[in-house]
Amino acid sequence: MSGSHLGMPAFPRAAAVSTRDSLLRANLAHATHTIRDKRARAVAELDDWAQLRAAGAAVKDRTLRHLDSYLEQLEESVIAAGGRVHWAADAEEANRIVTRLVRETGEREVVKVKSMATQEIGLNEALAEAGIRAYETDLAELIVQLGDDLPSHILVPAIHRNRSEIRDIFRREMGSWGRPAPDGLSDSPAELAEAARLHLREKFLTAKVGISGANFMVAESGTLVVVESEGNGRMCLTLPETLISVVGIEKTVPTWQDLEIFLQLLPRSSTAERMNPYTTTWTGTTDGDGPRTFHLVLLDNGRTDTLADTVGRQALRCIRCSACLNVCPVYERAGGHAYGSPYPGPIGAILTPQLRGIEGSLEASLPYASSLCGACYEVCPVAIDIPEVLVHLRERVVEGGPVTRRGTRTVLKPAKGHAAERAAMRAATWAFDHPGALRGGMRLASRTRRLHPRRLPGPGRAWSDSRELPAVPAESFRDWWRRTRGEQRPDGSSTEQRGGVK
Amino acid sequence: MSGRDVVLARIRRALADVPRGEGPSDPPVPRDYLRVHGSRTAGQNVDLLAENLAEYRAIVHRCGPGGLPVLIARLLAERGARSVVVPAGLEPGWLAGAEVTRVPDVPSATARELDAVDSVVTGCALAIAETGTIVLDAGPDQGRRRITLVPDHHICVVRVPGQVVSSVPEALPRLSPDRPLTWISGPSATSDIELDRVEGVHGPRTLEVILLAAG
Ligand code: SF4
């Protein structure tokens, strides 16, 4: 990823731009509806889904309630298996550690497998500043990186791009990053995938350092698990000499047996498959097979602050399946970029304000980026009550109260008259101005959930496609972002980090 | 304070609400989910495996021990494969009929050298019927992880019904976390472009699974 989400505008402002983009909306609607239906079928195949879901939630809750013990156990197991463990209290520390580890190898290039944690901390930008090029290898991330863009969906980050845009990006940009796109490249997905295969193979075959995240870490054995589809994960995890995995501390599960729950919940919720094409598990290092050096960087960066909130901590159960995005009427209208972080949709609306604090105007507006219809809770494989946390965070924004920031408890003042409240009100107004979003939510709600009392009151004026405003001018998301944020900054300066060296 | 001390101290403060007496194995996890979905005979399990593998675009073949060398030779010839990576512990008889250059799985082989090899033939640790998954654990008949990753064509032999389990919960206790595992459910795939599924991105684009019946 070459852009950074830091300092994004508040949700309503960003959402207003993307709801005007009819192409984005059409792509998103197609994607979310397709995945939603497939997921429902994949889940219906298992009679014991409710039990698996309860067990998944219980394992995560147990782990979170004793996270200190489990992390110490994990550390011990990883070290015993030949790995090295580093702890990072925040993004800066994590970036510093990874940069140092890459420098120690003497390499200037790394291959990366899609990792939301490294997006969250802005690792690519930090590496670029140190003169290290990070190559994204997930097809969608490659599209995003080459297009000088930001991801918009957890599972399909380039869902806002259609095939001819992707072909144009490949033709234009591949050459300056490595092997150019083949002559006469068409816009058929198969040809585009082949172009990516050829382009990235050069990187895989020569890469000495791989950087990954992980879906799960098993405390008792020190095993890490990466679940993927394309095989770029396997390439990054097995071909380089050095592997660095940056993983949020909440990804821990206690036992090997616990994977029997999550390896059933995750693929069906995520890609709606019985099982995803590839899953890799590794424990430390193995003689003669795979990387000789393995570093695990355990990342806090706001997770312990989230843990300190007894209502909000359930957000840390999240296994990043993206099912909640695909059923969310607000996400479908607003698009992923509006959420201003690598975590879009309902999970982003509760995770981002907790990881970063609700003092900022984007963070304060996110808990309002929802109609509280409850569809996200219904599909969540670890039963996170997202509406409950949204309401809780709205209370914090409006009424203030105790919060933990970087490990220190403080009391937040009520936001009355404060910028945060205005931002929140604008978000609510945005939702009211888009009754389509609310209506979709209510339809789902009537089929699904009894959480009606907390729902926002009914919409105002009618909304139809004929009211659709002209499309935004053709420009890269980052250009748009630089321009619009440039306007917004009070001191007129630009803090845009130049990422992804070109 | 080190990053470690900072993070652990923050966690302990964050968990002030957790009662002192509560240990890491509390509260209990309800494990009343199913070990197996449905009831099937061993033969039905093999059929389900074949069906699920095929649905995710693996090419499935069946044969008995006598027919295996001929089948493998035919599959390699049909692809025009001239070279094959061979794990150190692969049954020598399996490749007896194939007229190909055998490339041993040695630690010194580079990824680029493997990239020039056409195919790889391996066994597996086990297969999971309900999900259509084969699992490799880098055992002697499977070799290093990269040999089933870089060549574009993978032939995997599953002994049936012996190596077939029903479900994910049945698979995990038979696998050791100490070994690097690769779970494979069909060839690599992507739906990143307008959600159109494209088979074969970075892993082997063709996965052929031979279900080898006991003699
Ligand atoms: S909150 Fe639940 S549904 Fe949403 S991504 Fe996380 S695990 Fe999936």
XYZ file of C-alpha atoms and ligand atoms in Angstrom:
725
model
C 0.000 0.000 0.000
C 1.414 3.324 -0.898
C -1.030 5.643 0.812
C -1.676 6.173 4.448
C -5.031 6.393 6.160
C -3.777 8.624 8.920
C -5.459 11.990 9.139
C -8.426 11.119 6.939
C -11.431 13.434 6.923
C -14.390 12.626 9.117
C -16.732 9.906 7.942
C -19.562 12.070 6.552
C -17.230 14.147 4.439
C -15.522 11.125 2.916
C -18.782 9.255 2.565
C -20.359 12.150 0.714
C -17.656 11.940 -1.918
C -17.860 8.197 -2.400
C -21.647 8.029 -2.473
C -21.467 10.357 -5.445
C -19.228 7.929 -7.287
C -21.738 5.713 -9.035
C -19.095 3.296 -10.318
C -17.774 2.655 -6.846
C -21.275 2.151 -5.581
C -22.196 -0.255 -8.336
C -18.992 -2.269 -7.801
C -19.544 -2.375 -4.090
C -23.174 -3.361 -4.330
C -22.334 -6.162 -6.746
C -19.499 -7.393 -4.544
C -21.250 -7.255 -1.234
C -24.421 -8.914 -2.498
C -22.519 -11.690 -4.249
C -20.378 -12.529 -1.236
C -23.307 -12.170 1.137
C -25.376 -14.790 -0.656
C -22.490 -17.209 -1.056
C -21.640 -16.856 2.619
C -25.179 -17.680 3.646
C -25.009 -20.917 1.656
C -21.589 -21.895 3.024
C -22.768 -21.296 6.578
C -26.050 -23.143 6.088
C -24.052 -26.298 5.258
C -22.987 -26.624 8.878
C -25.761 -27.593 11.302
C -23.625 -26.604 14.255
C -22.815 -23.052 13.125
C -24.385 -21.541 16.258
C -22.266 -23.792 18.478
C -19.090 -23.041 16.525
C -19.826 -19.340 16.803
C -20.382 -19.567 20.555
C -17.185 -21.582 20.958
C -15.222 -19.112 18.831
C -16.440 -16.197 20.920
C -15.699 -18.074 24.153
C -12.143 -18.970 23.127
C -11.424 -15.366 22.192
C -12.964 -14.053 25.406
C -10.982 -16.458 27.517
C -7.781 -15.487 25.749
C -8.473 -11.777 26.167
C -9.247 -12.167 29.875
C -5.818 -13.736 30.400
C -3.939 -12.148 27.554
C -0.810 -11.524 29.629
C -0.405 -15.219 30.471
C -1.116 -16.352 26.940
C 1.318 -13.886 25.396
C 4.060 -14.984 27.767
C 3.322 -18.581 26.871
C 3.342 -17.730 23.174
C 6.650 -15.931 23.486
C 8.208 -18.874 25.267
C 6.956 -21.333 22.627
C 8.146 -19.238 19.700
C 11.600 -18.821 21.220
C 11.798 -22.544 22.018
C 11.046 -23.241 18.343
C 13.883 -21.033 17.136
C 12.039 -17.730 16.599
C 12.716 -14.316 18.095
C 10.023 -12.213 19.720
C 9.786 -8.407 19.832
C 7.156 -6.267 21.534
C 5.902 -2.977 20.151
C 3.761 -0.682 22.296
C 2.805 1.488 19.327
C 3.134 1.908 15.567
C 6.343 3.869 15.801
C 8.067 1.235 17.877
C 6.873 -1.544 15.555
C 8.132 0.326 12.495
C 11.445 0.979 14.176
C 11.858 -2.703 15.046
C 10.977 -3.940 11.562
C 13.185 -1.350 9.872
C 16.105 -2.376 12.067
C 15.521 -6.072 11.368
C 15.430 -5.492 7.615
C 18.546 -3.304 7.787
C 20.379 -6.044 9.657
C 19.865 -8.347 6.675
C 21.495 -5.773 4.391
C 18.536 -5.984 1.981
C 16.759 -3.006 0.404
C 13.667 -4.835 -0.799
C 11.053 -6.930 0.958
C 8.030 -8.895 -0.257
C 4.840 -8.541 1.725
C 1.746 -10.633 2.108
C -1.421 -8.694 2.816
C -1.488 -7.661 6.433
C -3.886 -5.215 7.983
C -1.632 -4.714 10.981
C 1.175 -3.386 8.789
C -1.282 -1.080 7.011
C -2.472 0.146 10.368
C 1.032 1.146 11.419
C 2.036 2.547 8.020
C 4.954 0.157 7.709
C 5.505 0.601 3.975
C 5.924 4.344 4.408
C 8.318 3.872 7.313
C 10.380 1.410 5.282
C 10.392 3.776 2.294
C 11.822 6.507 4.474
C 14.614 4.151 5.391
C 15.225 3.453 1.710
C 13.594 0.020 1.739
C 11.063 -0.900 -0.932
C 8.136 -3.039 0.171
C 6.359 -4.981 -2.565
C 2.758 -5.921 -1.936
C 2.069 -9.345 -3.420
C -1.623 -9.914 -2.889
C -3.263 -9.217 -6.266
C -5.654 -6.631 -4.879
C -2.909 -4.996 -2.828
C -0.742 -4.902 -5.924
C -3.528 -3.119 -7.795
C -3.854 -0.688 -4.907
C -0.116 -0.132 -4.650
C 0.440 0.337 -8.383
C -2.624 2.595 -8.583
C -1.268 4.851 -5.835
C -4.441 4.166 -3.922
C -5.905 2.961 -0.643
C -7.636 -0.367 0.033
C -11.396 -0.212 0.470
C -12.461 -3.680 1.608
C -10.815 -6.147 3.984
C -11.099 -9.114 1.674
C -11.143 -7.502 -1.766
C -9.221 -4.270 -1.218
C -9.464 -3.176 -4.856
C -13.197 -3.661 -5.111
C -13.528 -0.020 -6.110
C -11.589 -0.705 -9.339
C -13.067 -2.369 -12.405
C -11.201 -4.539 -14.882
C -10.350 -1.877 -17.452
C -9.020 0.445 -14.771
C -6.870 -2.425 -13.510
C -5.556 -3.113 -17.003
C -4.652 0.545 -17.411
C -2.870 0.601 -14.057
C -0.898 -2.539 -14.935
C 0.099 -1.209 -18.356
C 1.136 2.120 -16.963
C 2.842 1.184 -13.715
C 4.231 -2.358 -13.748
C 7.303 -1.361 -15.722
C 8.510 1.103 -13.118
C 8.185 -1.496 -10.333
C 9.721 -4.471 -12.135
C 8.646 -6.692 -14.978
C 6.302 -4.705 -17.261
C 2.833 -5.869 -18.252
C 2.795 -8.147 -21.327
C 2.188 -6.427 -24.671
C -1.444 -6.282 -25.681
C -2.709 -7.040 -22.181
C -6.501 -7.272 -22.279
C -8.909 -6.672 -19.439
C -9.926 -10.304 -18.926
C -9.422 -11.235 -15.267
C -7.451 -14.346 -16.280
C -4.988 -12.282 -18.324
C -4.668 -9.702 -15.598
C -3.986 -12.412 -13.031
C -1.357 -13.913 -15.364
C 0.313 -10.517 -15.707
C 0.449 -10.250 -11.923
C 1.850 -13.768 -11.675
C 4.703 -12.974 -14.038
C 5.393 -9.582 -12.486
C 5.528 -10.912 -8.942
C 7.356 -14.157 -9.667
C 10.516 -12.165 -10.294
C 10.162 -10.682 -6.843
C 9.442 -13.980 -5.096
C 12.360 -15.814 -6.652
C 14.880 -13.230 -5.516
C 13.379 -11.963 -2.247
C 15.523 -12.431 0.832
C 13.102 -10.904 3.326
C 9.375 -11.559 3.697
C 6.959 -9.606 5.861
C 3.600 -11.000 6.916
C 0.854 -10.743 9.461
C -0.969 -13.790 10.795
C -4.554 -14.862 11.262
C -3.854 -16.829 14.435
C -1.036 -17.465 16.877
C -1.216 -20.577 19.045
C 0.126 -19.907 22.530
C 0.804 -23.516 23.561
C 2.855 -24.402 20.481
C 4.092 -21.042 19.170
C 2.480 -21.767 15.798
C 1.439 -18.984 13.413
C -1.307 -19.456 10.842
C -1.824 -17.601 7.562
C -5.002 -18.233 5.605
C -4.986 -17.154 1.939
C -6.098 -17.866 -1.611
C -3.483 -16.893 -4.144
C -0.274 -18.532 -2.982
C 1.553 -15.244 -2.535
C 1.387 -15.930 1.183
C 3.141 -19.264 0.748
C 5.767 -17.553 -1.421
C 6.477 -14.891 1.211
C 6.398 -17.366 4.090
C 8.634 -20.050 2.604
C 11.054 -18.654 -0.009
C 12.845 -15.763 1.809
C 15.712 -16.352 4.226
C 14.242 -14.022 6.823
C 10.598 -13.791 7.804
C 9.201 -10.973 9.915
C 5.601 -11.313 11.095
C 3.863 -8.306 12.612
C 0.817 -9.474 14.524
C -1.689 -7.797 16.817
C -1.590 -9.269 20.316
C -5.287 -10.166 20.088
C -4.632 -12.784 17.396
C -3.607 -15.284 20.077
C -5.548 -18.473 20.701
C -4.600 -20.829 23.532
C -4.393 -24.270 21.913
C -3.791 -26.110 18.660
C -7.202 -27.687 19.094
C -8.823 -24.235 19.076
C -7.938 -23.955 15.391
C -10.631 -26.550 14.667
C -13.162 -23.829 15.488
C -11.593 -20.932 13.601
C -10.583 -22.901 10.512
C -14.273 -23.673 10.123
C -15.583 -20.194 10.984
C -13.160 -18.085 8.981
C -13.242 -19.443 5.401
C -17.012 -19.781 5.313
C -17.521 -16.265 6.709
C -14.842 -14.694 4.602
C -14.625 -16.065 1.073
C -17.707 -18.253 1.564
C -15.668 -21.364 0.820
C -15.584 -24.637 2.722
C -11.877 -24.019 2.935
C -9.677 -21.358 1.394
C -7.134 -22.623 -1.193
C -4.041 -22.341 1.017
C -3.369 -22.306 4.727
C 0.189 -22.252 6.046
C 1.155 -23.011 9.632
C 4.685 -22.730 10.965
C 6.341 -22.933 14.330
C 9.601 -21.037 14.702
C 12.038 -22.245 12.086
C 12.517 -25.650 10.455
C 15.952 -26.887 9.425
C 16.339 -26.820 5.660
C 12.741 -25.802 4.988
C 11.681 -22.176 4.803
C 13.223 -19.081 6.394
C 16.291 -19.576 8.563
C 15.414 -16.576 10.704
C 11.967 -15.826 12.062
C 10.974 -12.678 13.946
C 7.599 -12.166 15.565
C 6.688 -8.563 16.342
C 3.799 -8.413 18.822
C 1.828 -5.230 18.287
C -0.215 -3.297 20.849
C -0.947 0.096 19.197
C -4.194 0.746 21.045
C -5.258 -2.846 21.619
C -4.609 -2.736 25.356
C -6.609 0.516 25.544
C -9.454 -1.310 23.824
C -9.031 -4.199 26.243
C -9.481 -1.824 29.173
C -13.036 -1.039 28.071
C -15.206 -3.890 29.328
C -17.918 -3.240 26.728
C -15.642 -2.353 23.832
C -13.099 -5.148 24.304
C -15.246 -7.633 22.389
C -14.028 -5.882 19.224
C -10.716 -7.682 19.838
C -12.379 -11.021 19.091
C -12.522 -10.005 15.424
C -10.984 -12.494 12.984
C -11.162 -10.005 10.056
C -13.483 -12.100 7.941
C -15.284 -9.037 6.456
C -18.745 -10.615 6.672
C -20.021 -7.546 8.531
C -18.976 -5.255 5.673
C -20.931 -7.228 3.142
C -24.238 -6.931 4.977
C -23.883 -3.311 6.022
C -26.202 -0.880 4.206
C -24.072 2.076 5.245
C -20.839 0.470 3.996
C -22.479 -0.334 0.708
C -23.345 3.330 0.201
C -20.290 4.947 1.689
C -17.494 2.681 0.461
C -14.491 1.558 2.417
C -12.405 4.705 2.103
C -14.888 6.744 4.099
C -13.916 4.869 7.262
C -10.465 6.404 7.190
C -8.495 3.359 8.339
C -7.525 -0.084 7.074
C -10.608 -1.344 8.947
C -13.729 -0.363 7.014
C -17.377 -1.179 7.632
C -18.996 -1.979 10.955
C -15.834 -3.435 12.483
C -13.937 -0.288 11.523
C -16.635 1.843 13.084
C -15.976 0.239 16.486
C -12.293 -0.658 16.178
C -10.757 2.537 14.815
C -12.206 4.862 17.508
C -11.000 2.451 20.170
C -7.510 1.908 18.764
C -6.933 5.612 18.169
C -9.216 7.252 20.732
C -12.423 9.149 20.008
C -10.990 12.637 20.403
C -10.397 13.166 16.685
C -13.264 14.210 14.449
C -13.078 11.120 12.192
C -12.907 8.823 15.204
C -15.788 10.625 16.912
C -17.938 10.362 13.805
C -17.372 6.656 13.152
C -19.729 5.333 15.861
C -22.465 7.181 13.974
C -21.664 5.500 10.660
C -24.367 2.932 11.237
C -28.116 2.513 11.215
C -27.825 0.038 14.131
C -29.756 -2.523 12.135
C -27.818 -5.383 13.713
C -27.096 -7.324 10.521
C -23.370 -7.172 11.326
C -23.923 -8.910 14.637
C -25.981 -11.633 12.989
C -23.245 -12.610 10.547
C -20.261 -12.108 12.836
C -18.643 -15.527 13.347
C -17.417 -14.537 16.802
C -20.680 -12.828 17.810
C -19.337 -9.328 18.357
C -22.328 -7.192 19.328
C -21.295 -4.297 17.110
C -24.472 -2.242 17.739
C -23.901 -2.508 21.486
C -20.369 -1.170 21.124
C -21.531 1.572 18.722
C -24.081 2.813 21.218
C -21.505 2.626 23.992
C -19.024 4.677 21.957
C -21.687 7.250 21.045
C -22.279 7.727 24.744
C -18.577 8.261 25.256
C -18.498 10.851 22.492
C -21.495 12.780 23.746
C -21.282 12.298 27.513
C -17.577 11.683 28.007
C -16.385 9.253 30.681
C -13.425 7.064 31.587
C -11.156 5.924 28.765
C -7.637 4.504 28.558
C -5.085 6.115 26.266
C -1.683 4.591 25.784
C -2.153 2.667 28.970
C -3.233 5.585 31.125
C -6.748 6.035 32.433
C -8.241 9.453 31.873
C -11.703 10.940 31.964
C -13.006 12.331 28.711
C -15.053 15.525 28.835
C -18.498 15.564 27.283
C -18.273 16.686 23.700
C -20.970 19.350 23.985
C -20.152 22.242 21.749
C -16.948 20.467 20.938
C -15.714 19.689 17.442
C -16.210 15.994 18.059
C -19.899 16.418 18.661
C -20.335 18.463 15.528
C -18.566 15.752 13.568
C -20.829 13.163 15.102
C -23.902 15.172 14.235
C -22.743 15.527 10.667
C -22.386 11.759 10.424
C -25.871 11.257 11.750
C -27.165 13.822 9.281
C -25.400 11.982 6.485
C -27.204 8.790 7.413
C -30.546 10.614 7.533
C -29.863 12.170 4.163
C -29.429 8.702 2.672
C -32.608 6.910 3.616
C -31.746 4.202 1.123
C -29.018 3.154 3.495
C -31.399 3.171 6.398
C -34.169 1.402 4.542
C -31.853 -1.422 3.524
C -30.859 -1.731 7.123
C -34.391 -1.877 8.369
C -35.378 -4.569 5.927
C -32.567 -6.717 7.165
C -33.382 -5.889 10.733
C -36.922 -7.104 10.439
C -35.660 -10.462 9.255
C -32.842 -10.748 11.680
C -32.654 -9.086 14.959
C -34.637 -7.878 17.886
C -32.401 -4.948 18.539
C -34.996 -2.462 17.400
C -35.197 -0.091 20.369
C -31.771 1.368 19.682
C -32.405 2.021 16.025
C -32.233 5.567 14.829
C -35.589 7.180 14.100
C -36.964 7.011 10.584
C -35.572 8.818 7.570
C -36.629 12.156 6.209
C -36.905 12.949 2.575
C -37.100 10.419 -0.208
C -33.928 9.490 -1.942
C -33.667 8.080 -5.427
C -31.099 7.490 -8.106
C -32.356 10.495 -10.020
C -30.935 12.655 -7.270
C -27.516 11.211 -7.875
C -24.899 13.917 -8.201
C -22.277 13.975 -10.955
C -19.394 11.539 -10.591
C -16.201 12.817 -8.995
C -13.503 13.769 -11.470
C -11.114 11.003 -12.503
C -8.152 11.223 -10.187
C -6.365 8.773 -7.982
C -7.737 8.413 -4.519
C -4.547 9.722 -3.057
C -4.549 12.759 -5.291
C -8.088 13.412 -4.280
C -7.162 12.892 -0.700
C -4.127 15.126 -0.849
C -6.183 17.821 -2.467
C -9.148 17.613 -0.148
C -7.102 17.225 2.986
C -4.881 20.047 1.860
C -7.948 22.230 1.954
C -8.851 20.997 5.366
C -5.611 21.496 7.191
C -5.742 24.682 9.196
C -2.067 25.545 8.892
C -2.088 24.847 5.177
C 0.868 22.459 5.427
C 0.895 19.008 3.949
C 1.972 16.067 6.055
C 1.517 13.624 3.233
C 4.069 10.882 3.605
C 5.628 9.849 0.377
C 5.194 6.107 0.440
C 6.082 3.363 -2.014
C 9.113 4.782 -3.783
C 8.732 5.083 -7.498
C 10.881 -0.041 30.378
C 11.079 -2.389 27.420
C 8.202 -2.669 24.956
C 7.461 -6.024 26.530
C 7.130 -4.606 30.036
C 4.996 -1.732 28.805
C 2.573 -3.981 26.932
C 2.265 -6.558 29.692
C 1.735 -3.874 32.340
C -0.963 -2.243 30.200
C -2.715 -5.577 29.779
C -2.688 -6.237 33.508
C -4.141 -2.820 34.238
C -6.746 -3.272 31.519
C -7.867 -6.549 33.064
C -8.449 -5.201 36.577
C -12.067 -6.404 36.329
C -11.054 -10.062 35.937
C -11.431 -11.785 39.358
C -8.149 -12.780 40.961
C -9.078 -16.421 41.307
C -9.857 -16.847 37.618
C -7.158 -18.888 35.848
C -6.146 -18.883 32.170
C -8.314 -21.918 31.471
C -11.428 -20.108 32.737
C -14.130 -19.418 31.796
C -14.997 -22.753 30.141
C -15.403 -22.969 26.365
C -18.527 -24.829 25.250
C -17.345 -27.423 22.755
C -20.696 -28.873 21.842
C -20.101 -28.347 18.135
C -19.968 -31.450 15.962
C -16.829 -33.517 15.415
C -18.216 -34.670 12.067
C -21.055 -33.295 9.950
C -23.373 -36.140 8.970
C -22.513 -39.828 9.084
C -20.717 -41.499 6.235
C -18.981 -44.777 5.583
C -15.276 -44.703 4.742
C -16.180 -45.083 1.079
C -18.662 -42.214 1.215
C -15.989 -40.069 2.817
C -13.699 -40.717 -0.128
C -16.503 -39.833 -2.545
C -17.158 -36.602 -0.675
C -13.477 -35.725 -0.760
C -13.411 -36.294 -4.520
C -16.524 -34.206 -5.020
C -15.271 -31.273 -2.941
C -11.805 -31.333 -4.495
C -13.359 -31.232 -7.940
C -15.675 -28.381 -7.018
C -12.635 -26.256 -6.278
C -11.097 -27.256 -9.607
C -8.609 -29.887 -8.572
C -8.474 -32.717 -11.130
C -9.280 -35.977 -9.375
C -8.203 -39.460 -10.498
C -8.687 -42.848 -8.884
C -6.596 -45.977 -9.210
C -5.287 -49.078 -7.461
C -1.632 -49.747 -6.602
C -1.001 -51.591 -9.848
C -2.225 -48.734 -11.984
C -0.399 -45.905 -10.235
C 2.905 -45.807 -12.163
C 1.036 -45.905 -15.466
C -1.346 -43.170 -14.377
C 1.415 -40.862 -13.153
C 3.390 -41.448 -16.341
C 0.322 -40.611 -18.417
C -0.488 -37.425 -16.492
C 3.082 -36.181 -16.846
C 3.213 -37.069 -20.529
C -0.110 -35.343 -21.215
C 1.270 -32.124 -19.799
C 4.497 -32.533 -21.702
C 6.429 -32.469 -18.421
C 10.102 -33.160 -18.925
C 11.304 -32.724 -15.363
C 9.795 -33.604 -11.982
C 10.859 -32.752 -8.439
C 10.952 -35.883 -6.337
C 10.833 -35.808 -2.523
C 13.503 -37.996 -0.930
C 11.023 -40.464 0.551
C 8.662 -40.887 -2.409
C 7.952 -44.560 -3.192
C 10.414 -45.216 -6.022
C 7.865 -47.360 -7.866
C 5.439 -44.470 -8.338
C 7.590 -42.857 -10.979
C 8.746 -46.127 -12.512
C 6.792 -45.574 -15.718
C 7.635 -41.912 -16.243
C 10.193 -40.795 -18.788
C 11.241 -37.587 -17.130
C 14.287 -36.053 -15.541
C 14.095 -36.536 -11.786
C 15.146 -33.494 -9.793
C 15.917 -34.355 -6.176
C 14.575 -32.147 -3.368
C 17.861 -30.902 -1.934
C 18.518 -27.948 0.374
C 20.889 -26.322 -2.109
C 18.291 -26.037 -4.898
C 17.357 -22.395 -5.452
C 13.842 -21.119 -6.060
C 14.905 -20.144 -9.568
C 16.061 -23.689 -10.293
C 12.740 -25.030 -9.059
C 10.974 -22.526 -11.292
C 12.487 -24.308 -14.280
C 11.028 -27.680 -13.235
C 7.722 -28.710 -14.811
C 6.008 -30.814 -12.158
C 6.178 -32.245 -8.659
C 4.831 -35.554 -7.357
C 4.165 -36.031 -3.637
C 2.204 -37.994 -1.084
C 0.363 -36.196 1.716
C -0.145 -36.306 5.484
C -3.928 -36.581 5.271
C -6.987 -35.328 3.437
C -10.210 -33.806 4.792
C -13.416 -34.950 3.109
C -15.829 -32.227 4.256
C -13.687 -29.388 3.011
C -11.888 -31.020 0.060
C -8.483 -30.351 1.574
C -5.163 -32.131 1.339
C -2.616 -31.438 4.039
C 1.150 -31.667 3.548
C 3.415 -31.813 6.589
C 6.812 -31.876 4.856
C 7.098 -35.607 5.545
C 9.595 -37.731 3.564
C 7.204 -38.346 0.671
C 6.250 -34.643 0.493
C 9.508 -32.782 0.834
C 10.260 -29.148 1.530
C 7.350 -26.726 1.273
C 8.736 -24.875 -1.717
C 8.767 -27.897 -4.036
C 4.967 -27.974 -4.056
C 4.834 -24.206 -4.510
C 7.136 -23.134 -7.311
C 6.518 -25.740 -10.077
C 3.284 -25.102 -11.946
C 1.906 -28.663 -11.772
C 1.397 -30.717 -8.607
C 0.367 -34.366 -8.542
C -0.587 -35.427 -5.013
C -1.280 -39.036 -4.102
C -3.757 -39.713 -1.260
C -4.036 -43.257 0.075
C -7.724 -43.972 0.503
C -9.488 -44.559 2.700
C -6.589 -44.673 5.187
C -5.459 -41.063 4.870
C -8.925 -39.531 4.665
C -10.544 -37.972 7.727
C -14.048 -36.546 7.789
C -13.630 -33.074 9.170
C -11.387 -30.290 10.395
C -11.859 -31.353 14.065
C -10.723 -34.869 13.095
C -7.701 -33.549 11.225
C -5.984 -31.340 13.794
C -5.203 -33.989 16.464
C -3.465 -36.047 13.767
C -1.236 -33.191 12.691
C 1.760 -31.938 14.614
C 2.159 -28.185 15.081
C 5.909 -28.776 15.163
C 5.949 -29.530 11.455
C 5.336 -26.810 8.861
C 1.928 -27.508 7.342
C 0.396 -26.579 4.015
C -3.343 -27.060 3.659
C -4.385 -27.121 0.018
C -8.007 -26.913 -1.155
C -7.905 -26.722 -4.916
C -5.344 -24.749 -6.911
C -4.615 -21.167 -5.942
C -7.325 -18.724 -6.883
C -8.245 -15.078 -6.801
C -11.490 -13.175 -7.016
C -9.839 -9.801 -6.708
C -10.924 -8.517 -10.105
C -14.643 -7.803 -10.054
C -15.113 -10.997 -8.033
C -14.502 -13.162 -11.112
C -12.820 -16.299 -9.884
C -9.530 -17.003 -11.656
C -7.797 -20.282 -10.864
C -4.077 -20.283 -10.550
C -2.203 -17.228 -9.437
C 1.037 -17.994 -7.652
C 0.884 -21.593 -6.542
C 0.737 -24.520 -8.980
C -2.012 -23.687 -11.441
C -2.837 -27.318 -11.954
C -3.471 -29.593 -8.986
C -4.109 -33.259 -9.728
C -5.101 -35.519 -6.858
C -4.819 -39.280 -7.226
C -6.966 -41.265 -4.814
C -4.973 -44.465 -4.427
C -7.077 -47.372 -3.217
C -5.497 -50.026 -1.002
C -4.408 -53.128 -2.884
S -16.418 -8.000 13.320
Fe -17.067 -10.116 13.050
S -17.983 -10.131 11.001
Fe -16.788 -8.215 11.131
S -14.777 -8.744 10.269
Fe -14.657 -9.067 12.492
S -15.141 -11.235 12.784
Fe -15.839 -10.695 10.735
